[in-house]
PDB file of C-alpha atoms in Angstrom:
ATOM      1  CA  GLU A  41       0.000   0.000   0.000  1.00 72.00           C
ATOM      2  CA  THR A  42       1.667   3.205  -1.216  1.00 76.00           C
ATOM      3  CA  GLY A  43      -0.882   5.685   0.116  1.00 93.00           C
ATOM      4  CA  VAL A  44      -2.018   6.551  -3.417  1.00 96.00           C
ATOM      5  CA  THR A  45      -5.299   5.016  -4.592  1.00 96.00           C
ATOM      6  CA  GLN A  46      -6.517   4.959  -8.180  1.00 97.00           C
ATOM      7  CA  THR A  47      -9.946   4.008  -9.490  1.00 97.00           C
ATOM      8  CA  PRO A  48     -11.027   2.218 -11.535  1.00 97.00           C
ATOM      9  CA  ARG A  49      -8.306  -0.437 -11.889  1.00 95.00           C
ATOM     10  CA  HIS A  50      -9.543  -1.363 -15.354  1.00 96.00           C
ATOM     11  CA  LEU A  51     -11.551   0.619 -17.913  1.00 96.00           C
ATOM     12  CA  VAL A  52     -12.794  -0.233 -21.380  1.00 95.00           C
ATOM     13  CA  MET A  53     -14.282   2.590 -23.419  1.00 93.00           C
ATOM     14  CA  GLY A  54     -15.327   3.368 -26.945  1.00 90.00           C
ATOM     15  CA  MET A  55     -13.874   6.254 -28.896  1.00 88.00           C
ATOM     16  CA  THR A  56     -17.002   8.370 -28.412  1.00 88.00           C
ATOM     17  CA  ASN A  57     -17.295   7.817 -24.655  1.00 89.00           C
ATOM     18  CA  LYS A  58     -16.432  10.233 -21.870  1.00 94.00           C
ATOM     19  CA  LYS A  59     -14.890   8.797 -18.714  1.00 95.00           C
ATOM     20  CA  SER A  60     -12.805   9.975 -15.788  1.00 97.00           C
ATOM     21  CA  LEU A  61      -9.920   8.457 -13.866  1.00 98.00           C
ATOM     22  CA  LYS A  62      -9.626   9.249 -10.186  1.00 98.00           C
ATOM     23  CA  CYS A  63      -6.618   9.430  -7.898  1.00 98.00           C
ATOM     24  CA  GLU A  64      -6.496  10.101  -4.167  1.00 97.00           C
ATOM     25  CA  GLN A  65      -3.446  10.370  -1.942  1.00 97.00           C
ATOM     26  CA  HIS A  66      -3.421  10.039   1.842  1.00 95.00           C
ATOM     27  CA  LEU A  67       0.157  11.176   2.389  1.00 95.00           C
ATOM     28  CA  GLY A  68      -0.291  14.909   2.873  1.00 95.00           C
ATOM     29  CA  HIS A  69       1.723  15.633  -0.274  1.00 94.00           C
ATOM     30  CA  ASN A  70       1.455  18.886  -2.221  1.00 93.00           C
ATOM     31  CA  ALA A  71       2.341  17.613  -5.704  1.00 93.00           C
ATOM     32  CA  MET A  72       0.475  15.139  -7.902  1.00 95.00           C
ATOM     33  CA  TYR A  73       1.284  13.692 -11.299  1.00 94.00           C
ATOM     34  CA  TRP A  74      -0.217  11.757 -14.199  1.00 96.00           C
ATOM     35  CA  TYR A  75       2.020   9.329 -16.105  1.00 95.00           C
ATOM     36  CA  LYS A  76       1.266   7.109 -19.097  1.00 96.00           C
ATOM     37  CA  GLN A  77       2.870   3.655 -19.384  1.00 94.00           C
ATOM     38  CA  SER A  78       2.530   1.924 -22.757  1.00 92.00           C
ATOM     39  CA  ALA A  79       3.864  -1.506 -23.613  1.00 86.00           C
ATOM     40  CA  LYS A  80       7.574  -1.424 -24.523  1.00 82.00           C
ATOM     41  CA  LYS A  81       7.774   2.355 -23.991  1.00 89.00           C
ATOM     42  CA  PRO A  82       9.097   4.376 -21.064  1.00 91.00           C
ATOM     43  CA  LEU A  83       6.854   5.983 -18.482  1.00 93.00           C
ATOM     44  CA  GLU A  84       5.821   9.351 -19.923  1.00 93.00           C
ATOM     45  CA  LEU A  85       5.015  12.350 -17.765  1.00 91.00           C
ATOM     46  CA  MET A  86       1.703  13.962 -18.731  1.00 94.00           C
ATOM     47  CA  PHE A  87       0.848  16.556 -16.091  1.00 93.00           C
ATOM     48  CA  VAL A  88       2.205  17.934 -12.819  1.00 91.00           C
ATOM     49  CA  TYR A  89       0.141  19.775 -10.210  1.00 92.00           C
ATOM     50  CA  SER A  90       1.499  21.631  -7.213  1.00 89.00           C
ATOM     51  CA  LEU A  91      -0.983  22.905  -4.618  1.00 87.00           C
ATOM     52  CA  GLU A  92      -3.823  22.470  -7.137  1.00 85.00           C
ATOM     53  CA  GLU A  93      -2.012  24.539  -9.766  1.00 86.00           C
ATOM     54  CA  ARG A  94      -0.820  22.899 -12.993  1.00 86.00           C
ATOM     55  CA  VAL A  95       2.918  23.430 -13.364  1.00 83.00           C
ATOM     56  CA  GLU A  96       3.675  21.053 -16.247  1.00 80.00           C
ATOM     57  CA  ASN A  97       1.796  19.962 -19.350  1.00 81.00           C
ATOM     58  CA  ASN A  98       4.005  17.779 -21.520  1.00 81.00           C
ATOM     59  CA  SER A  99       2.332  18.500 -24.855  1.00 86.00           C
ATOM     60  CA  VAL A 100      -0.567  16.206 -24.046  1.00 93.00           C
ATOM     61  CA  PRO A 101      -3.498  16.199 -26.531  1.00 93.00           C
ATOM     62  CA  SER A 102      -6.571  18.090 -25.400  1.00 93.00           C
ATOM     63  CA  ARG A 103      -8.648  14.891 -25.334  1.00 95.00           C
ATOM     64  CA  PHE A 104      -6.952  14.394 -21.936  1.00 96.00           C
ATOM     65  CA  SER A 105      -8.133  16.992 -19.425  1.00 95.00           C
ATOM     66  CA  PRO A 106      -6.733  16.995 -15.866  1.00 96.00           C
ATOM     67  CA  GLU A 107      -8.436  18.442 -12.820  1.00 96.00           C
ATOM     68  CA  CYS A 108      -7.023  18.944  -9.329  1.00 95.00           C
ATOM     69  CA  PRO A 109      -9.746  20.245  -6.959  1.00 94.00           C
ATOM     70  CA  ASN A 110      -7.505  19.977  -3.886  1.00 93.00           C
ATOM     71  CA  SER A 111      -4.055  18.655  -3.027  1.00 91.00           C
ATOM     72  CA  SER A 112      -5.408  15.173  -2.198  1.00 95.00           C
ATOM     73  CA  HIS A 113      -7.397  14.495  -5.356  1.00 97.00           C
ATOM     74  CA  LEU A 114      -6.525  14.364  -9.029  1.00 97.00           C
ATOM     75  CA  PHE A 115      -8.721  13.477 -11.984  1.00 98.00           C
ATOM     76  CA  LEU A 116      -8.037  12.748 -15.626  1.00 98.00           C
ATOM     77  CA  HIS A 117     -11.072  13.369 -17.836  1.00 97.00           C
ATOM     78  CA  LEU A 118     -11.069  11.430 -21.099  1.00 96.00           C
ATOM     79  CA  HIS A 119     -13.087  12.126 -24.245  1.00 94.00           C
ATOM     80  CA  THR A 120     -12.927  11.022 -27.889  1.00 93.00           C
ATOM     81  CA  LEU A 121      -9.871   8.867 -27.249  1.00 93.00           C
ATOM     82  CA  GLN A 122      -8.042   6.858 -29.899  1.00 94.00           C
ATOM     83  CA  PRO A 123      -7.048   3.169 -29.745  1.00 93.00           C
ATOM     84  CA  GLU A 124      -3.389   4.222 -29.387  1.00 93.00           C
ATOM     85  CA  ASP A 125      -4.324   5.846 -26.069  1.00 95.00           C
ATOM     86  CA  SER A 126      -4.755   2.371 -24.592  1.00 96.00           C
ATOM     87  CA  ALA A 127      -2.178   2.151 -21.800  1.00 96.00           C
ATOM     88  CA  LEU A 128      -1.662   2.019 -18.049  1.00 96.00           C
ATOM     89  CA  TYR A 129      -2.268   5.446 -16.507  1.00 97.00           C
ATOM     90  CA  LEU A 130      -0.378   5.988 -13.295  1.00 97.00           C
ATOM     91  CA  CYS A 131      -0.954   8.651 -10.700  1.00 97.00           C
ATOM     92  CA  ALA A 132       1.828   9.686  -8.321  1.00 96.00           C
ATOM     93  CA  SER A 133       2.416  12.161  -5.520  1.00 95.00           C
ATOM     94  CA  SER A 134       5.404  13.713  -3.779  1.00 93.00           C
ATOM     95  CA  PRO A 135       5.891  16.154  -0.881  1.00 92.00           C
ATOM     96  CA  THR A 136       6.700  18.991  -3.307  1.00 87.00           C
ATOM     97  CA  HIS A 137       7.272  19.156  -7.067  1.00 82.00           C
ATOM     98  CA  HIS A 138      11.000  19.717  -6.575  1.00 80.00           C
ATOM     99  CA  ASN A 139      12.920  16.568  -7.255  1.00 69.00           C
ATOM    100  CA  GLU A 140      11.541  14.251  -4.623  1.00 76.00           C
ATOM    101  CA  LYS A 141      10.792  10.572  -4.802  1.00 88.00           C
ATOM    102  CA  LEU A 142       7.386   9.712  -6.183  1.00 93.00           C
ATOM    103  CA  PHE A 143       4.758   7.510  -4.596  1.00 94.00           C
ATOM    104  CA  PHE A 144       2.774   5.774  -7.324  1.00 95.00           C
ATOM    105  CA  GLY A 145      -0.706   4.330  -7.398  1.00 95.00           C
ATOM    106  CA  SER A 146      -1.336   0.936  -8.994  1.00 93.00           C
ATOM    107  CA  GLY A 147      -2.734   2.529 -12.115  1.00 95.00           C
ATOM    108  CA  THR A 148      -5.776   2.289 -14.343  1.00 97.00           C
ATOM    109  CA  GLN A 149      -5.424  -0.105 -17.280  1.00 96.00           C
ATOM    110  CA  LEU A 150      -7.309   1.628 -20.096  1.00 96.00           C
ATOM    111  CA  SER A 151      -8.454  -0.045 -23.300  1.00 95.00           C
ATOM    112  CA  VAL A 152      -9.953   2.099 -26.063  1.00 94.00           C
ATOM    113  CA  LEU A 153     -11.969   0.176 -28.637  1.00 92.00           C
TER     114      LEU A 153
ATOM    115  CA  GLY B 134      16.192  14.749 -26.947  1.00 71.00           C
ATOM    116  CA  GLN B 135      16.428  12.682 -23.805  1.00 81.00           C
ATOM    117  CA  ASN B 136      17.967   9.221 -24.002  1.00 90.00           C
ATOM    118  CA  ILE B 137      18.067   6.654 -21.227  1.00 95.00           C
ATOM    119  CA  ASP B 138      19.233   3.128 -22.058  1.00 96.00           C
ATOM    120  CA  GLN B 139      18.962  -0.023 -20.017  1.00 97.00           C
ATOM    121  CA  PRO B 140      18.804  -3.699 -21.032  1.00 97.00           C
ATOM    122  CA  THR B 141      15.340  -4.956 -21.866  1.00 96.00           C
ATOM    123  CA  GLU B 142      15.561  -8.274 -20.046  1.00 97.00           C
ATOM    124  CA  MET B 143      17.916 -10.131 -17.713  1.00 98.00           C
ATOM    125  CA  THR B 144      17.823 -13.535 -16.066  1.00 98.00           C
ATOM    126  CA  ALA B 145      19.693 -14.508 -12.907  1.00 97.00           C
ATOM    127  CA  THR B 146      19.747 -17.378 -10.439  1.00 97.00           C
ATOM    128  CA  GLU B 147      18.366 -17.285  -6.914  1.00 98.00           C
ATOM    129  CA  GLY B 148      21.136 -16.417  -4.443  1.00 97.00           C
ATOM    130  CA  ALA B 149      23.332 -14.814  -7.092  1.00 98.00           C
ATOM    131  CA  ILE B 150      24.293 -11.170  -7.749  1.00 98.00           C
ATOM    132  CA  VAL B 151      23.014  -9.181 -10.710  1.00 98.00           C
ATOM    133  CA  GLN B 152      23.970  -5.727 -12.009  1.00 98.00           C
ATOM    134  CA  ILE B 153      21.526  -3.697 -14.077  1.00 98.00           C
ATOM    135  CA  ASN B 154      23.170  -0.898 -16.045  1.00 98.00           C
ATOM    136  CA  CYS B 155      21.706   2.428 -17.113  1.00 98.00           C
ATOM    137  CA  THR B 156      23.297   5.042 -19.368  1.00 97.00           C
ATOM    138  CA  TYR B 157      21.786   8.439 -19.962  1.00 96.00           C
ATOM    139  CA  GLN B 158      22.108  11.549 -22.105  1.00 94.00           C
ATOM    140  CA  THR B 159      19.735  14.258 -20.961  1.00 89.00           C
ATOM    141  CA  SER B 160      19.449  18.032 -21.095  1.00 86.00           C
ATOM    142  CA  GLY B 161      20.030  18.814 -17.457  1.00 87.00           C
ATOM    143  CA  PHE B 162      20.678  16.427 -14.609  1.00 91.00           C
ATOM    144  CA  ASN B 163      19.747  16.690 -10.981  1.00 90.00           C
ATOM    145  CA  GLY B 164      19.905  13.099  -9.833  1.00 93.00           C
ATOM    146  CA  LEU B 165      19.094   9.509 -10.728  1.00 95.00           C
ATOM    147  CA  PHE B 166      16.374   7.268  -9.312  1.00 96.00           C
ATOM    148  CA  TRP B 167      15.791   3.527  -9.440  1.00 97.00           C
ATOM    149  CA  TYR B 168      12.284   2.118  -9.074  1.00 97.00           C
ATOM    150  CA  GLN B 169      11.028  -1.458  -8.856  1.00 97.00           C
ATOM    151  CA  GLN B 170       7.755  -2.451 -10.503  1.00 95.00           C
ATOM    152  CA  HIS B 171       6.164  -5.872 -10.073  1.00 94.00           C
ATOM    153  CA  ALA B 172       3.734  -6.882 -12.804  1.00 90.00           C
ATOM    154  CA  GLY B 173       0.365  -5.177 -12.325  1.00 85.00           C
ATOM    155  CA  GLU B 174       1.587  -3.105  -9.405  1.00 88.00           C
ATOM    156  CA  ALA B 175       2.768   0.435  -8.694  1.00 90.00           C
ATOM    157  CA  PRO B 176       6.431   1.358  -9.175  1.00 93.00           C
ATOM    158  CA  THR B 177       8.130   1.705  -5.786  1.00 94.00           C
ATOM    159  CA  PHE B 178      11.203   3.754  -4.914  1.00 94.00           C
ATOM    160  CA  LEU B 179      14.490   1.913  -4.457  1.00 96.00           C
ATOM    161  CA  SER B 180      17.289   4.469  -4.487  1.00 95.00           C
ATOM    162  CA  TYR B 181      18.388   7.988  -5.356  1.00 94.00           C
ATOM    163  CA  ASN B 182      21.900   9.112  -6.334  1.00 96.00           C
ATOM    164  CA  VAL B 183      22.919  12.718  -6.776  1.00 94.00           C
ATOM    165  CA  LEU B 184      26.662  12.481  -6.122  1.00 95.00           C
ATOM    166  CA  ASP B 185      29.173  10.117  -7.709  1.00 97.00           C
ATOM    167  CA  GLY B 186      29.712   6.882  -5.864  1.00 97.00           C
ATOM    168  CA  LEU B 187      27.961   3.918  -4.356  1.00 97.00           C
ATOM    169  CA  GLU B 188      24.870   4.041  -2.136  1.00 94.00           C
ATOM    170  CA  GLU B 189      24.171   0.820  -0.245  1.00 94.00           C
ATOM    171  CA  LYS B 190      20.835  -0.128   1.233  1.00 91.00           C
ATOM    172  CA  GLY B 191      20.591  -3.704   2.418  1.00 94.00           C
ATOM    173  CA  ARG B 192      20.733  -6.145  -0.507  1.00 96.00           C
ATOM    174  CA  PHE B 193      20.435  -3.306  -3.024  1.00 97.00           C
ATOM    175  CA  SER B 194      23.157  -0.827  -4.010  1.00 97.00           C
ATOM    176  CA  SER B 195      23.181   1.900  -6.628  1.00 98.00           C
ATOM    177  CA  PHE B 196      26.161   3.563  -8.272  1.00 98.00           C
ATOM    178  CA  LEU B 197      26.441   6.815 -10.195  1.00 98.00           C
ATOM    179  CA  SER B 198      29.122   8.377 -12.396  1.00 97.00           C
ATOM    180  CA  ARG B 199      27.915  11.794 -13.572  1.00 96.00           C
ATOM    181  CA  SER B 200      30.924  12.354 -15.847  1.00 95.00           C
ATOM    182  CA  LYS B 201      30.203   9.087 -17.690  1.00 96.00           C
ATOM    183  CA  GLY B 202      26.411   9.383 -17.685  1.00 96.00           C
ATOM    184  CA  TYR B 203      26.239   5.942 -16.104  1.00 96.00           C
ATOM    185  CA  SER B 204      24.520   4.212 -13.227  1.00 98.00           C
ATOM    186  CA  TYR B 205      23.961   0.659 -12.107  1.00 98.00           C
ATOM    187  CA  LEU B 206      21.728  -1.119  -9.648  1.00 98.00           C
ATOM    188  CA  LEU B 207      23.304  -4.091  -7.866  1.00 98.00           C
ATOM    189  CA  LEU B 208      21.101  -6.743  -6.327  1.00 98.00           C
ATOM    190  CA  LYS B 209      22.754  -9.283  -4.010  1.00 97.00           C
ATOM    191  CA  GLU B 210      21.493 -12.606  -2.639  1.00 97.00           C
ATOM    192  CA  LEU B 211      18.724 -12.670  -5.196  1.00 98.00           C
ATOM    193  CA  GLN B 212      15.324 -13.916  -4.103  1.00 98.00           C
ATOM    194  CA  MET B 213      12.417 -15.071  -6.246  1.00 97.00           C
ATOM    195  CA  LYS B 214      10.432 -11.998  -5.150  1.00 97.00           C
ATOM    196  CA  ASP B 215      13.052  -9.802  -6.859  1.00 98.00           C
ATOM    197  CA  SER B 216      11.560 -10.816 -10.224  1.00 98.00           C
ATOM    198  CA  ALA B 217      10.228  -7.467 -11.449  1.00 98.00           C
ATOM    199  CA  SER B 218      10.961  -4.584 -13.803  1.00 97.00           C
ATOM    200  CA  TYR B 219      13.620  -2.115 -12.688  1.00 98.00           C
ATOM    201  CA  LEU B 220      13.200   1.451 -13.929  1.00 97.00           C
ATOM    202  CA  CYS B 221      16.040   3.943 -14.218  1.00 97.00           C
ATOM    203  CA  ALA B 222      14.905   7.581 -14.134  1.00 95.00           C
ATOM    204  CA  VAL B 223      16.789  10.870 -14.439  1.00 94.00           C
ATOM    205  CA  SER B 224      15.569  13.958 -12.606  1.00 91.00           C
ATOM    206  CA  ARG B 225      16.048  17.126 -14.642  1.00 86.00           C
ATOM    207  CA  PRO B 226      14.581  20.635 -14.685  1.00 82.00           C
ATOM    208  CA  GLY B 227      11.349  21.061 -16.624  1.00 77.00           C
ATOM    209  CA  ALA B 228       9.368  24.184 -17.483  1.00 71.00           C
ATOM    210  CA  GLY B 229       7.813  24.476 -14.045  1.00 71.00           C
ATOM    211  CA  SER B 230       9.156  21.633 -11.973  1.00 73.00           C
ATOM    212  CA  TYR B 231      11.741  18.902 -11.868  1.00 76.00           C
ATOM    213  CA  GLN B 232      10.787  16.067 -14.179  1.00 82.00           C
ATOM    214  CA  LEU B 233      11.596  12.391 -14.062  1.00 87.00           C
ATOM    215  CA  THR B 234      12.532  10.944 -17.454  1.00 90.00           C
ATOM    216  CA  PHE B 235      12.340   7.154 -17.367  1.00 93.00           C
ATOM    217  CA  GLY B 236      14.097   4.408 -19.265  1.00 95.00           C
ATOM    218  CA  LYS B 237      12.035   1.552 -20.711  1.00 94.00           C
ATOM    219  CA  GLY B 238      12.843  -0.655 -17.748  1.00 96.00           C
ATOM    220  CA  THR B 239      14.725  -3.932 -17.327  1.00 97.00           C
ATOM    221  CA  LYS B 240      12.623  -7.024 -16.717  1.00 97.00           C
ATOM    222  CA  LEU B 241      14.533  -9.268 -14.317  1.00 98.00           C
ATOM    223  CA  SER B 242      13.607 -12.926 -14.010  1.00 98.00           C
ATOM    224  CA  VAL B 243      15.037 -14.823 -11.042  1.00 98.00           C
ATOM    225  CA  ILE B 244      15.140 -18.579 -11.573  1.00 97.00           C
ATOM    226  CA  PRO B 245      15.689 -21.345  -9.000  1.00 95.00           C
TER     227      PRO B 245
END
């Protein structure tokens, strides 16, 4: 148990659907992250939030829309996804966004049909 | 661009020692992390090196040479539960924060 909880664990959606991924951390951290992990590719940073403010957006397509209502919760809203977006989406947190070790959730395995 | 290389797969015998290498070429460098990820689970932190040299933590050690752009993770007295992917990641400055750039990971299989 890492202190970071992601739901759902698995998600199957069609290209016209709208869904949301949820992440919650119980560690009192101020920074939260979304990463994408595709088969045979490195973990890719998508977004970084610090104290509910987005500090990094790594050229992620607008069909991925993050939301951070408070420092404990992070969402990733998905709409009109493509099959190549199928991947494991990992949430992480750290005490601050300055070079500290990350605590990862177990991820949401997303399949886009 | 950012380039982090590590072997794709390795196999080692229970009780043995294995060294997983990582070489990197990145724009900016603040430190190097190693994470362990069991199949279907979250990556978990193993080690962090910012200065040259060896950091030892129980059965696991990590080495860094900044001038050579090189690190390794050393696992001693291998156990079956050490079968996992090992991720090398470089911390470097981003637009608004420090970013971790990951390698593709090394899948280690420990056999009896």
